[in-house]
Amino acid sequence: MTRNFYTSPKQFLKHLVVILSISCLGSCIETDTITKGLVIEDPETIVSSGKIYRLGFFSPANTTNRYIGIWNNVSDTSIVWVANRDKPLVNNSIGAITVSEDGNIVLMNPEKEIIWSSNVSNSSRNTSAQLLDTGNLVLRDNSNGRVIWESFRHPADAFVPTMKITDNINTGEKVTLTSWRTLENPDFGDFSAGLQALSIPQVFIWNGSRPHWRSGPWNGLILTGVTDMYAVYLDGYSVTRDNNGTVSFTRAYYGDLLMKVILKPNGSFIQTMWDEAKRDWNVTWFAPIDACDVYGVCGNFGSCNLRNSPMCSCLKGYEPVNKKEWDKGNWRDGCVRSSSLQCDRNDNSSDKSRVDRFSKLTNVKVPDFIEVSQGMRDECENMCLQNCSCIAYSHDTGIGCMFWRDNLTDVRQYPSGGSDLYVRVAYSVLGAKRKFKPVPYGKPEEAFTSDSNEIILRDDMDGVSFDDLPLYSFEILANATEQFATANLLGKGGFGPVYKGKLANGKEIAVKRLSRTSGQGLQEFMNEVVVISKLQHRNLVSLLGCCVQKEEKMLIYEFMVNGSLDVLLFDPTIRTLDWRKRFNIMEGIGRGLLYLHRDSRLRIIHRDLKPSNVLLDENWNPKISDFGMARIFGAREDQANTARVAGTYGYMSPEYAMGGIFSEKSDVFSFGVIVLEIISGIRNTSFYDDEMALSLLEHVWKLWSEGNFEALIDERISSPSFQAEIIHLPVPEQPAFAKKPSSQSQTTSSSNNVSITVLDGR
Ligand SMILES: *[C@@H]1O[C@H](CO)[C@@H](O)[C@H](O)[C@H]1NC(C)=O
Ligand SMILES: *[C@@H]1O[C@H](CO)[C@@H](O)[C@H](O)[C@H]1NC(C)=O
Ligand SMILES: *[C@@H]1O[C@H](CO)[C@@H](O)[C@H](O)[C@H]1NC(C)=O
Ligand SMILES: *[C@@H]1O[C@H](CO)[C@@H](O)[C@H](O)[C@H]1NC(C)=O
Ligand SMILES: *[C@@H]1O[C@H](CO)[C@@H](O)[C@H](O)[C@H]1NC(C)=O
Ligand SMILES: *[C@@H]1O[C@H](CO)[C@@H](O)[C@H](O)[C@H]1NC(C)=O
Ligand SMILES: *[C@@H]1O[C@H](CO)[C@@H](O)[C@H](O)[C@H]1NC(C)=O
Ligand SMILES: *[C@@H]1O[C@H](CO)[C@@H](O)[C@H](O)[C@H]1NC(C)=O
Ligand SMILES: *[C@@H]1O[C@H](CO)[C@@H](O)[C@H](O)[C@H]1NC(C)=O
Ligand SMILES: *[C@@H]1O[C@H](CO)[C@@H](O)[C@H](O)[C@H]1NC(C)=O
Ligand SMILES: *[C@@H]1O[C@H](CO)[C@@H](O)[C@H](O)[C@H]1NC(C)=O
Ligand SMILES: *[C@@H]1O[C@H](CO)[C@@H](O)[C@H](O)[C@H]1NC(C)=O
C-alpha cells in the first residue's frame, strides 16, 4: 500500500467520519470472505477489503508444487503465510479452498480429498473465513462472531504488524515462527523464532532446540541487545502480558507501511519495508548482524568484540578452559575463573578492603539467564556483593537490577549502544579500588564513537544520570556557533537561547544554552535530559549530547532545517505548507504523542505542546521538542496535580490552567488546538488581541454552530472543490473555553508569543 495522503481537508474530515462510524456502511463486498458453499479454485484469489493482502495458490521458484499462501498484494513473491507447508499439491494439480461441512477452512485436491484443514475440532458448523487487511485469515463462528481459528496463531516464517509472538509463562505454550526448509520449499525448516518470557522477555532464534540468536532483554522500550532499535524503522514494538500468563511481543500497525520480518531458511531475520517508488522491498534491519551476534560464539565467560582480533576474549578474571583450542580459534569451550572470589574462601577474613571488585564492560549485550530484582543503579552492586552466587550485575532504568549466577553466556560488545555489565572479580585482579579518573573535557577517547567531537560523560548530577550521553566541550560548541554569535541565534527555548552550529565534521546542530541567571532553567534542563535522552522516535527531536562545564550547561540537538511550525503557519506570506504537508504534520505530532503516552513505557506528559515546540526536518517531518516541563507518569498514575501550573495559554486544557490537574488529556487538548491552528492558519492566542476577545476555539465553535465551518480553512490551502462538498460529522459538544486570566501573575512573557507563562496554583 502506498502512503495514504488526503488530497484535501475535506477528504480528511470525511475519513474521520468513517473512522468514527466504524461500521461497514454497506460497501463491504464479500470478496475477502469465504463462506460455506464458496469454493476458491486455483488460480482464483480473494483479497482483503483494503486490497493489502491476497490469499490464493502459489508455487515457489523451481517447483511445480502448489501451496495456499497469503501475500502482499503489491508483490506476489512476498509470501507471509503458507497453509499446507508439508503437504503440497504436486505436479501443478488444481486445488480448491472452501469452508467445509464441519466448519473448518480446508484445502482439497482435484479428487476432493481434504489435504489440509484448520482442524478446529469443536467448531460450530456455521462459520466463515475472512482475510483481514493485517494479513490475518480468521475463521469466525457466525452465530456470535467469535474467532475460533486465525492464521496469526499459526504463523509460518513471517512476522507482520499486529501479529503476536507469544509465550505463556505458566504453560510454556508458544506462538513461534518457523523458517522454510529452503528458499524453494516452504516445509518446516530447522530454525524457529519466538519469545522467551520467563524472568525477562527476550526474542530468540533457535536452530533446532539450540539458541542461534538472542535479542537481549526487553526494557519496556526496546530490546536492549538490538542496537538498531533506536532507528526510526524499529519503533512501534511492544510487549504485553495478560492475566493468564501469556506474554506477547507485537508491533503496532500504522497503516502506512508495508513491513514484514522473515525468518530465512539460513536462520537470519530480515525486516523489509515496501518502497512504492522503487516498487521493491527495502531491507531495513536484519539479525544476526555479524559473527559476534551468533549465540554464544565465544563460549561461557567469553566476550565477543568484532573490533578485536581474534574477536573472542575471556572476561576479566577468566582464562580459556583449553588454551590450545582457544588459540586455534575454537572458542566454544569458553573460559573459567582464574582466581577465586572472596566467597569461595573460608578464611573469614575481616579485612573488608579485600572484598571482591567489579570489572566494568561497556556497550554490551548482557548475558543470557538473567535474574531480575527491583533496584536503583547504585543499589545493584551491594545486592550482588551480598550474594555469593552472584557473579555479575547490570542495571537498566526500565528493568532494574539484573544479576547472573552459574555462567555468563552470549556476551558481545558493540561500538556504541548496549548496556554496562559489571563482572565480579577477585580483589587481586583489579587491585585496590581506584578512584574514577574523569576524562578530560575536549580530549575525546577514540574508542567511544566515530564522531571525534564526542566523549562520554560518566557523572551524576543531582541524581540525573548522564550515562552514555555524549559530552561536547564548551570550546567545541563555542567554535561551532562562532562564539554564540547573534547571527546564529535560532530563537528562545524554554530555558534559554538556541543557536545554530556547525561541527568541524560539517554536521549541523542546534545548541540550547541555559541562561546563567535562570534558576528555574536548571530544573528544566535536568528534566529535559532525563526525559528525552532515553527516548527515540521519528517524531521527537533527538538529543545528540550535552555540555556541563564550569558554569555552562548546554544541550545539543539535531538541527531542523525547516524551523518551527509556528513560523511557517502563522506568517501569511509563507505558503510552503500545502494541505499534504499539513496533514503529515498533524499525523506526525499525533504519533509522537502516542509514543510519549502509550508506546514508551515511561508514559510522558509533555505539558507544553504548541506549534513553536514542533520542529520540521528537511522532509517536513514534525518533531516534538522542548521537554523542560514534561512529567513522567508511573504505570498506575492517571492524572497528577501540580502547584506550579506551567505551560502556554491557549494550549492548556481548562482543568489544567485552572486547577493544575494534568494528564494525557492535557496534551490531547493542546494537540486539538494545534490541529485547528494547522487547518485555519490562525494562532489561537492571536484572538486575545481581538476586540471580540474570542479564542480560536470559541471562533471555531461559533462557525460550527452557524454551519459555516468551511470559513475556518486557511485560504492558503482551501480549494473550490473543497467548498463545494458537504460533510456530516457527529455533533460535537460545546467545549469549555479557557479564558486568559487578566490579573494572575505572569513571571515571563515575551512579545513573540512563544512565552512560557507561569502562575502560582492555589
Ligand atoms: C532456481 O533454479 C535456478 C537454476 O537452477 C537457480 O539459478 C535459481 O537460484 C533457483 N531459484 C531459487 C529461488 O533458488
Ligand atoms: C493489487 O494487485 C492488483 C494486481 O495484482 C493490482 O491491479 C491492484 O492495483 C493492486 N491494488 C493495490 C491497492 O495495490
Ligand atoms: C508428475 O507428472 C509426471 C508426468 O506428468 C509423472 O511422471 C510424475 O509421476 C508425476 N509426479 C507425481 C508425484 O505425481
Ligand atoms: C489436522 O489433524 C490431522 C489428524 O489429526 C493431522 O494429520 C493434521 O496434521 C492436522 N493438520 C494441521 C494443520 O494441524
Ligand atoms: C473448543 O474447545 C476448546 C477447549 O476444549 C475451547 O478452549 C474452545 O473455546 C472451544 N471452541 C469452541 C468454538 O467452542
Ligand atoms: C449462521 O449464523 C447466522 C448468524 O447467526 C445466521 O443468520 C444463519 O442463518 C446461520 N446459518 C445456518 C446455516 O445456520
Ligand atoms: C544449525 O545446527 C546444525 C547442527 O544441529 C549445524 O550443523 C548448523 O551449522 C547450524 N546452523 C547454523 C547457521 O548455525
Ligand atoms: C484467561 O483464562 C480464562 C479462563 O480460562 C478465560 O476465561 C479468559 O478469557 C482468559 N483470558 C485471556 C486474556 O485469554
Ligand atoms: C541468509 O539468507 C538471506 C537471503 O535469503 C541473505 O540475505 C543473508 O545474508 C543470509 N544470511 C547469512 C548469515 O548468510
Ligand atoms: C528505500 O531505500 C531508498 C534508498 O535506499 C530510500 O530512498 C527510500 O526512502 C526507502 N524507502 C522506504 C519505504 O524505506
Ligand atoms: C547456564 O546457567 C543457566 C541457569 O543459570 C542454566 O540453565 C544453563 O544450563 C547454564 N548453561 C551452561 C552452558 O552451563
Ligand atoms: C575552531 O574552528 C577552526 C576553524 O573552523 C578550527 O581550525 C579549529 O580547530 C577549531 N577549534 C576547536 C577547538 O575545535
PDB file of C-alpha atoms in Angstrom, residues 232-444:
ATOM      1  CA  VAL A 232      13.262   5.015  13.145  1.00  0.00           C
ATOM      2  CA  TYR A 233      12.237   1.804  11.472  1.00  0.00           C
ATOM      3  CA  LEU A 234      12.135  -0.210  14.645  1.00  0.00           C
ATOM      4  CA  ASP A 235       9.714   1.697  16.777  1.00  0.00           C
ATOM      5  CA  GLY A 236       6.200   0.600  17.490  1.00  0.00           C
ATOM      6  CA  TYR A 237       7.200  -2.690  19.085  1.00  0.00           C
ATOM      7  CA  SER A 238       5.745  -3.579  22.469  1.00  0.00           C
ATOM      8  CA  VAL A 239       5.499  -6.402  24.979  1.00  0.00           C
ATOM      9  CA  THR A 240       2.263  -7.039  26.856  1.00  0.00           C
ATOM     10  CA  ARG A 241       1.167  -9.529  29.481  1.00  0.00           C
ATOM     11  CA  ASP A 242      -2.349 -10.859  30.049  1.00  0.00           C
ATOM     12  CA  ASN A 243      -3.886 -12.258  33.233  1.00  0.00           C
ATOM     13  CA  ASN A 244      -3.296 -15.843  32.205  1.00  0.00           C
ATOM     14  CA  GLY A 245       0.460 -15.503  31.911  1.00  0.00           C
ATOM     15  CA  THR A 246       0.611 -15.022  28.165  1.00  0.00           C
ATOM     16  CA  VAL A 247       3.322 -12.554  27.230  1.00  0.00           C
ATOM     17  CA  SER A 248       3.073 -11.123  23.711  1.00  0.00           C
ATOM     18  CA  PHE A 249       5.584  -9.353  21.528  1.00  0.00           C
ATOM     19  CA  THR A 250       3.939  -7.299  18.837  1.00  0.00           C
ATOM     20  CA  ARG A 251       4.222  -4.241  16.661  1.00  0.00           C
ATOM     21  CA  ALA A 252       1.629  -1.554  16.092  1.00  0.00           C
ATOM     22  CA  TYR A 253       0.088  -1.139  12.678  1.00  0.00           C
ATOM     23  CA  TYR A 254       0.438   2.405  11.430  1.00  0.00           C
ATOM     24  CA  GLY A 255      -1.481   1.759   8.234  1.00  0.00           C
ATOM     25  CA  ASP A 256       1.096   3.500   6.103  1.00  0.00           C
ATOM     26  CA  LEU A 257       3.855   0.977   5.839  1.00  0.00           C
ATOM     27  CA  LEU A 258       4.028  -2.495   4.450  1.00  0.00           C
ATOM     28  CA  MET A 259       6.573  -4.275   6.552  1.00  0.00           C
ATOM     29  CA  LYS A 260       7.454  -7.808   7.480  1.00  0.00           C
ATOM     30  CA  VAL A 261      10.171  -9.694   9.282  1.00  0.00           C
ATOM     31  CA  ILE A 262      11.001 -13.027   7.660  1.00  0.00           C
ATOM     32  CA  LEU A 263      12.926 -15.834   9.334  1.00  0.00           C
ATOM     33  CA  LYS A 264      15.027 -17.108   6.428  1.00  0.00           C
ATOM     34  CA  PRO A 265      15.979 -20.769   5.909  1.00  0.00           C
ATOM     35  CA  ASN A 266      19.553 -19.914   6.988  1.00  0.00           C
ATOM     36  CA  GLY A 267      18.337 -18.627  10.366  1.00  0.00           C
ATOM     37  CA  SER A 268      18.533 -14.885   9.608  1.00  0.00           C
ATOM     38  CA  PHE A 269      15.810 -12.416  10.474  1.00  0.00           C
ATOM     39  CA  ILE A 270      15.308  -9.931   7.623  1.00  0.00           C
ATOM     40  CA  GLN A 271      12.998  -6.948   8.056  1.00  0.00           C
ATOM     41  CA  THR A 272      11.828  -5.264   4.883  1.00  0.00           C
ATOM     42  CA  MET A 273       9.560  -2.375   4.008  1.00  0.00           C
ATOM     43  CA  TRP A 274       7.852  -1.728   0.726  1.00  0.00           C
ATOM     44  CA  ASP A 275       9.159   1.211  -1.249  1.00  0.00           C
ATOM     45  CA  GLU A 276       6.412   2.240  -3.617  1.00  0.00           C
ATOM     46  CA  ALA A 277       8.673   4.411  -5.783  1.00  0.00           C
ATOM     47  CA  LYS A 278      11.123   1.593  -6.423  1.00  0.00           C
ATOM     48  CA  ARG A 279       8.327  -0.990  -6.332  1.00  0.00           C
ATOM     49  CA  ASP A 280      10.608  -3.186  -4.287  1.00  0.00           C
ATOM     50  CA  TRP A 281      11.310  -4.174  -0.697  1.00  0.00           C
ATOM     51  CA  ASN A 282      13.929  -2.233   1.260  1.00  0.00           C
ATOM     52  CA  VAL A 283      15.878  -4.195   3.834  1.00  0.00           C
ATOM     53  CA  THR A 284      15.607  -2.106   6.994  1.00  0.00           C
ATOM     54  CA  TRP A 285      17.053  -4.450   9.605  1.00  0.00           C
ATOM     55  CA  PHE A 286      18.476  -7.942   9.966  1.00  0.00           C
ATOM     56  CA  ALA A 287      19.861 -10.266  12.633  1.00  0.00           C
ATOM     57  CA  PRO A 288      22.272 -11.765  13.465  1.00  0.00           C
ATOM     58  CA  ILE A 289      24.138  -8.650  12.324  1.00  0.00           C
ATOM     59  CA  ASP A 290      27.614 -10.174  12.361  1.00  0.00           C
ATOM     60  CA  ALA A 291      29.676 -13.119  13.576  1.00  0.00           C
ATOM     61  CA  CYS A 292      29.601 -11.816  17.173  1.00  0.00           C
ATOM     62  CA  ASP A 293      25.825 -11.852  17.132  1.00  0.00           C
ATOM     63  CA  VAL A 294      25.603 -15.637  16.873  1.00  0.00           C
ATOM     64  CA  TYR A 295      24.584 -17.046  20.245  1.00  0.00           C
ATOM     65  CA  GLY A 296      27.496 -17.987  22.465  1.00  0.00           C
ATOM     66  CA  VAL A 297      30.246 -17.890  19.789  1.00  0.00           C
ATOM     67  CA  CYS A 298      32.849 -17.258  22.451  1.00  0.00           C
ATOM     68  CA  GLY A 299      31.550 -19.856  24.899  1.00  0.00           C
ATOM     69  CA  ASN A 300      30.820 -19.397  28.605  1.00  0.00           C
ATOM     70  CA  PHE A 301      32.553 -16.383  30.174  1.00  0.00           C
ATOM     71  CA  GLY A 302      33.803 -15.320  26.759  1.00  0.00           C
ATOM     72  CA  SER A 303      33.067 -11.932  25.199  1.00  0.00           C
ATOM     73  CA  CYS A 304      32.896 -11.108  21.509  1.00  0.00           C
ATOM     74  CA  ASN A 305      34.078  -7.851  20.000  1.00  0.00           C
ATOM     75  CA  LEU A 306      34.389  -7.561  16.230  1.00  0.00           C
ATOM     76  CA  ARG A 307      36.986  -4.816  16.588  1.00  0.00           C
ATOM     77  CA  ASN A 308      39.380  -7.187  18.307  1.00  0.00           C
ATOM     78  CA  SER A 309      41.461  -9.829  16.623  1.00  0.00           C
ATOM     79  CA  PRO A 310      40.689 -12.538  17.484  1.00  0.00           C
ATOM     80  CA  MET A 311      37.143 -11.440  18.148  1.00  0.00           C
ATOM     81  CA  CYS A 312      36.768 -13.635  21.249  1.00  0.00           C
ATOM     82  CA  SER A 313      38.396 -12.968  24.591  1.00  0.00           C
ATOM     83  CA  CYS A 314      37.797 -14.163  28.134  1.00  0.00           C
ATOM     84  CA  LEU A 315      36.068 -11.797  30.543  1.00  0.00           C
ATOM     85  CA  LYS A 316      38.347 -10.150  33.098  1.00  0.00           C
ATOM     86  CA  GLY A 317      39.251 -12.657  35.821  1.00  0.00           C
ATOM     87  CA  TYR A 318      38.702 -15.626  33.494  1.00  0.00           C
ATOM     88  CA  GLU A 319      41.011 -17.693  31.282  1.00  0.00           C
ATOM     89  CA  PRO A 320      40.442 -20.207  28.464  1.00  0.00           C
ATOM     90  CA  VAL A 321      39.325 -23.688  29.510  1.00  0.00           C
ATOM     91  CA  ASN A 322      41.563 -25.127  26.823  1.00  0.00           C
ATOM     92  CA  LYS A 323      44.247 -22.651  25.854  1.00  0.00           C
ATOM     93  CA  LYS A 324      45.424 -24.664  22.849  1.00  0.00           C
ATOM     94  CA  GLU A 325      41.987 -24.917  21.264  1.00  0.00           C
ATOM     95  CA  TRP A 326      41.195 -21.307  22.153  1.00  0.00           C
ATOM     96  CA  ASP A 327      44.311 -20.092  20.393  1.00  0.00           C
ATOM     97  CA  LYS A 328      43.300 -22.077  17.318  1.00  0.00           C
ATOM     98  CA  GLY A 329      40.008 -20.185  17.253  1.00  0.00           C
ATOM     99  CA  ASN A 330      37.838 -22.922  18.759  1.00  0.00           C
ATOM    100  CA  TRP A 331      36.133 -20.811  21.388  1.00  0.00           C
ATOM    101  CA  ARG A 332      33.106 -22.947  22.166  1.00  0.00           C
ATOM    102  CA  ASP A 333      34.626 -24.403  25.362  1.00  0.00           C
ATOM    103  CA  GLY A 334      34.772 -20.928  26.795  1.00  0.00           C
ATOM    104  CA  CYS A 335      36.614 -19.727  29.862  1.00  0.00           C
ATOM    105  CA  VAL A 336      36.867 -20.404  33.614  1.00  0.00           C
ATOM    106  CA  ARG A 337      37.616 -18.182  36.574  1.00  0.00           C
ATOM    107  CA  SER A 338      41.335 -17.712  37.087  1.00  0.00           C
ATOM    108  CA  SER A 339      41.372 -16.635  40.746  1.00  0.00           C
ATOM    109  CA  SER A 340      38.840 -17.438  43.430  1.00  0.00           C
ATOM    110  CA  LEU A 341      36.393 -14.904  44.783  1.00  0.00           C
ATOM    111  CA  GLN A 342      36.129 -13.835  48.418  1.00  0.00           C
ATOM    112  CA  CYS A 343      33.061 -16.035  48.852  1.00  0.00           C
ATOM    113  CA  ASP A 344      34.956 -19.137  47.753  1.00  0.00           C
ATOM    114  CA  ARG A 345      37.492 -18.740  50.532  1.00  0.00           C
ATOM    115  CA  ASN A 346      36.961 -19.948  54.026  1.00  0.00           C
ATOM    116  CA  ASP A 347      39.263 -17.599  55.840  1.00  0.00           C
ATOM    117  CA  ASN A 348      36.558 -15.397  57.429  1.00  0.00           C
ATOM    118  CA  SER A 349      38.929 -12.554  56.829  1.00  0.00           C
ATOM    119  CA  SER A 350      37.792  -9.393  58.482  1.00  0.00           C
ATOM    120  CA  ASP A 351      39.801  -7.343  56.040  1.00  0.00           C
ATOM    121  CA  LYS A 352      36.899  -5.532  54.461  1.00  0.00           C
ATOM    122  CA  SER A 353      39.128  -3.827  51.949  1.00  0.00           C
ATOM    123  CA  ARG A 354      39.820  -7.134  50.253  1.00  0.00           C
ATOM    124  CA  VAL A 355      36.236  -7.743  49.137  1.00  0.00           C
ATOM    125  CA  ASP A 356      35.575  -8.622  45.515  1.00  0.00           C
ATOM    126  CA  ARG A 357      35.614  -5.928  42.899  1.00  0.00           C
ATOM    127  CA  PHE A 358      33.627  -5.435  39.717  1.00  0.00           C
ATOM    128  CA  SER A 359      35.162  -5.065  36.321  1.00  0.00           C
ATOM    129  CA  LYS A 360      33.078  -2.876  34.005  1.00  0.00           C
ATOM    130  CA  LEU A 361      32.411  -3.789  30.400  1.00  0.00           C
ATOM    131  CA  THR A 362      30.642  -1.091  28.382  1.00  0.00           C
ATOM    132  CA  ASN A 363      28.264  -1.297  25.392  1.00  0.00           C
ATOM    133  CA  VAL A 364      27.413  -4.962  25.757  1.00  0.00           C
ATOM    134  CA  LYS A 365      24.544  -7.280  25.045  1.00  0.00           C
ATOM    135  CA  VAL A 366      24.109  -8.562  28.609  1.00  0.00           C
ATOM    136  CA  PRO A 367      24.413 -12.346  29.134  1.00  0.00           C
ATOM    137  CA  ASP A 368      21.566 -14.845  28.958  1.00  0.00           C
ATOM    138  CA  PHE A 369      19.863 -16.364  32.054  1.00  0.00           C
ATOM    139  CA  ILE A 370      19.039 -13.061  33.688  1.00  0.00           C
ATOM    140  CA  GLU A 371      17.620 -12.758  37.178  1.00  0.00           C
ATOM    141  CA  VAL A 372      15.841  -9.520  37.889  1.00  0.00           C
ATOM    142  CA  SER A 373      15.295  -7.545  41.034  1.00  0.00           C
ATOM    143  CA  GLN A 374      13.928  -4.082  41.607  1.00  0.00           C
ATOM    144  CA  GLY A 375      16.574  -1.580  42.491  1.00  0.00           C
ATOM    145  CA  MET A 376      18.264   1.658  41.623  1.00  0.00           C
ATOM    146  CA  ARG A 377      21.512   1.752  39.721  1.00  0.00           C
ATOM    147  CA  ASP A 378      23.654   2.286  42.823  1.00  0.00           C
ATOM    148  CA  GLU A 379      21.942  -0.488  44.794  1.00  0.00           C
ATOM    149  CA  CYS A 380      22.723  -3.316  42.397  1.00  0.00           C
ATOM    150  CA  GLU A 381      26.394  -3.602  43.320  1.00  0.00           C
ATOM    151  CA  ASN A 382      25.760  -4.194  47.012  1.00  0.00           C
ATOM    152  CA  MET A 383      22.920  -6.603  46.314  1.00  0.00           C
ATOM    153  CA  CYS A 384      25.308  -8.611  44.174  1.00  0.00           C
ATOM    154  CA  LEU A 385      28.199  -8.446  46.670  1.00  0.00           C
ATOM    155  CA  GLN A 386      25.976  -9.746  49.448  1.00  0.00           C
ATOM    156  CA  ASN A 387      25.035 -12.849  47.487  1.00  0.00           C
ATOM    157  CA  CYS A 388      27.836 -15.285  46.975  1.00  0.00           C
ATOM    158  CA  SER A 389      26.268 -16.875  43.933  1.00  0.00           C
ATOM    159  CA  CYS A 390      26.056 -13.526  42.131  1.00  0.00           C
ATOM    160  CA  ILE A 391      28.838 -13.327  39.561  1.00  0.00           C
ATOM    161  CA  ALA A 392      27.796 -10.220  37.632  1.00  0.00           C
ATOM    162  CA  TYR A 393      25.230  -7.447  37.581  1.00  0.00           C
ATOM    163  CA  SER A 394      23.871  -4.779  35.294  1.00  0.00           C
ATOM    164  CA  HIS A 395      21.243  -2.090  35.522  1.00  0.00           C
ATOM    165  CA  ASP A 396      18.648  -0.704  33.161  1.00  0.00           C
ATOM    166  CA  THR A 397      16.217   2.016  34.191  1.00  0.00           C
ATOM    167  CA  GLY A 398      13.362   0.108  32.606  1.00  0.00           C
ATOM    168  CA  ILE A 399      14.266  -3.234  34.179  1.00  0.00           C
ATOM    169  CA  GLY A 400      16.017  -2.580  37.478  1.00  0.00           C
ATOM    170  CA  CYS A 401      18.957  -4.676  38.681  1.00  0.00           C
ATOM    171  CA  MET A 402      19.946  -7.719  36.642  1.00  0.00           C
ATOM    172  CA  PHE A 403      22.029 -10.495  38.193  1.00  0.00           C
ATOM    173  CA  TRP A 404      23.766 -13.632  36.984  1.00  0.00           C
ATOM    174  CA  ARG A 405      24.821 -16.868  38.655  1.00  0.00           C
ATOM    175  CA  ASP A 406      26.414 -20.080  37.281  1.00  0.00           C
ATOM    176  CA  ASN A 407      27.529 -18.723  33.934  1.00  0.00           C
ATOM    177  CA  LEU A 408      27.863 -15.687  31.667  1.00  0.00           C
ATOM    178  CA  THR A 409      26.764 -16.732  28.199  1.00  0.00           C
ATOM    179  CA  ASP A 410      26.479 -14.800  24.944  1.00  0.00           C
ATOM    180  CA  VAL A 411      28.189 -11.529  25.839  1.00  0.00           C
ATOM    181  CA  ARG A 412      29.071  -9.280  22.962  1.00  0.00           C
ATOM    182  CA  GLN A 413      30.381  -5.746  22.758  1.00  0.00           C
ATOM    183  CA  TYR A 414      29.049  -3.098  20.363  1.00  0.00           C
ATOM    184  CA  PRO A 415      30.827   0.012  19.092  1.00  0.00           C
ATOM    185  CA  SER A 416      28.033   2.009  20.763  1.00  0.00           C
ATOM    186  CA  GLY A 417      24.712   1.392  22.446  1.00  0.00           C
ATOM    187  CA  GLY A 418      24.040  -1.643  24.622  1.00  0.00           C
ATOM    188  CA  SER A 419      24.374  -1.818  28.397  1.00  0.00           C
ATOM    189  CA  ASP A 420      27.120  -1.792  31.027  1.00  0.00           C
ATOM    190  CA  LEU A 421      27.992  -5.142  32.582  1.00  0.00           C
ATOM    191  CA  TYR A 422      29.818  -5.416  35.904  1.00  0.00           C
ATOM    192  CA  VAL A 423      31.633  -8.730  36.284  1.00  0.00           C
ATOM    193  CA  ARG A 424      32.621  -9.815  39.795  1.00  0.00           C
ATOM    194  CA  VAL A 425      36.357 -10.395  40.075  1.00  0.00           C
ATOM    195  CA  ALA A 426      38.736 -11.220  42.886  1.00  0.00           C
ATOM    196  CA  TYR A 427      40.334  -8.339  44.757  1.00  0.00           C
ATOM    197  CA  SER A 428      43.680  -9.245  43.302  1.00  0.00           C
ATOM    198  CA  VAL A 429      42.501  -8.924  39.727  1.00  0.00           C
ATOM    199  CA  LEU A 430      41.763  -5.219  39.911  1.00  0.00           C
ATOM    200  CA  GLY A 431      43.767  -4.360  42.999  1.00  0.00           C
ATOM    201  CA  ALA A 432      42.772  -1.555  45.336  1.00  0.00           C
ATOM    202  CA  LYS A 433      39.652   0.297  44.379  1.00  0.00           C
ATOM    203  CA  ARG A 434      40.687   3.083  42.085  1.00  0.00           C
ATOM    204  CA  LYS A 435      39.184   6.470  42.189  1.00  0.00           C
ATOM    205  CA  PHE A 436      37.355   7.252  38.977  1.00  0.00           C
ATOM    206  CA  LYS A 437      39.526   9.395  36.775  1.00  0.00           C
ATOM    207  CA  PRO A 438      37.424  11.763  34.728  1.00  0.00           C
ATOM    208  CA  VAL A 439      38.046  12.021  31.026  1.00  0.00           C
ATOM    209  CA  PRO A 440      39.461  15.455  30.332  1.00  0.00           C
ATOM    210  CA  TYR A 441      36.945  17.606  28.539  1.00  0.00           C
ATOM    211  CA  GLY A 442      37.594  18.117  24.876  1.00  0.00           C
ATOM    212  CA  LYS A 443      40.039  15.217  24.726  1.00  0.00           C
ATOM    213  CA  PRO A 444      37.993  12.510  23.068  1.00  0.00           C
TER     214      PRO A 444
END
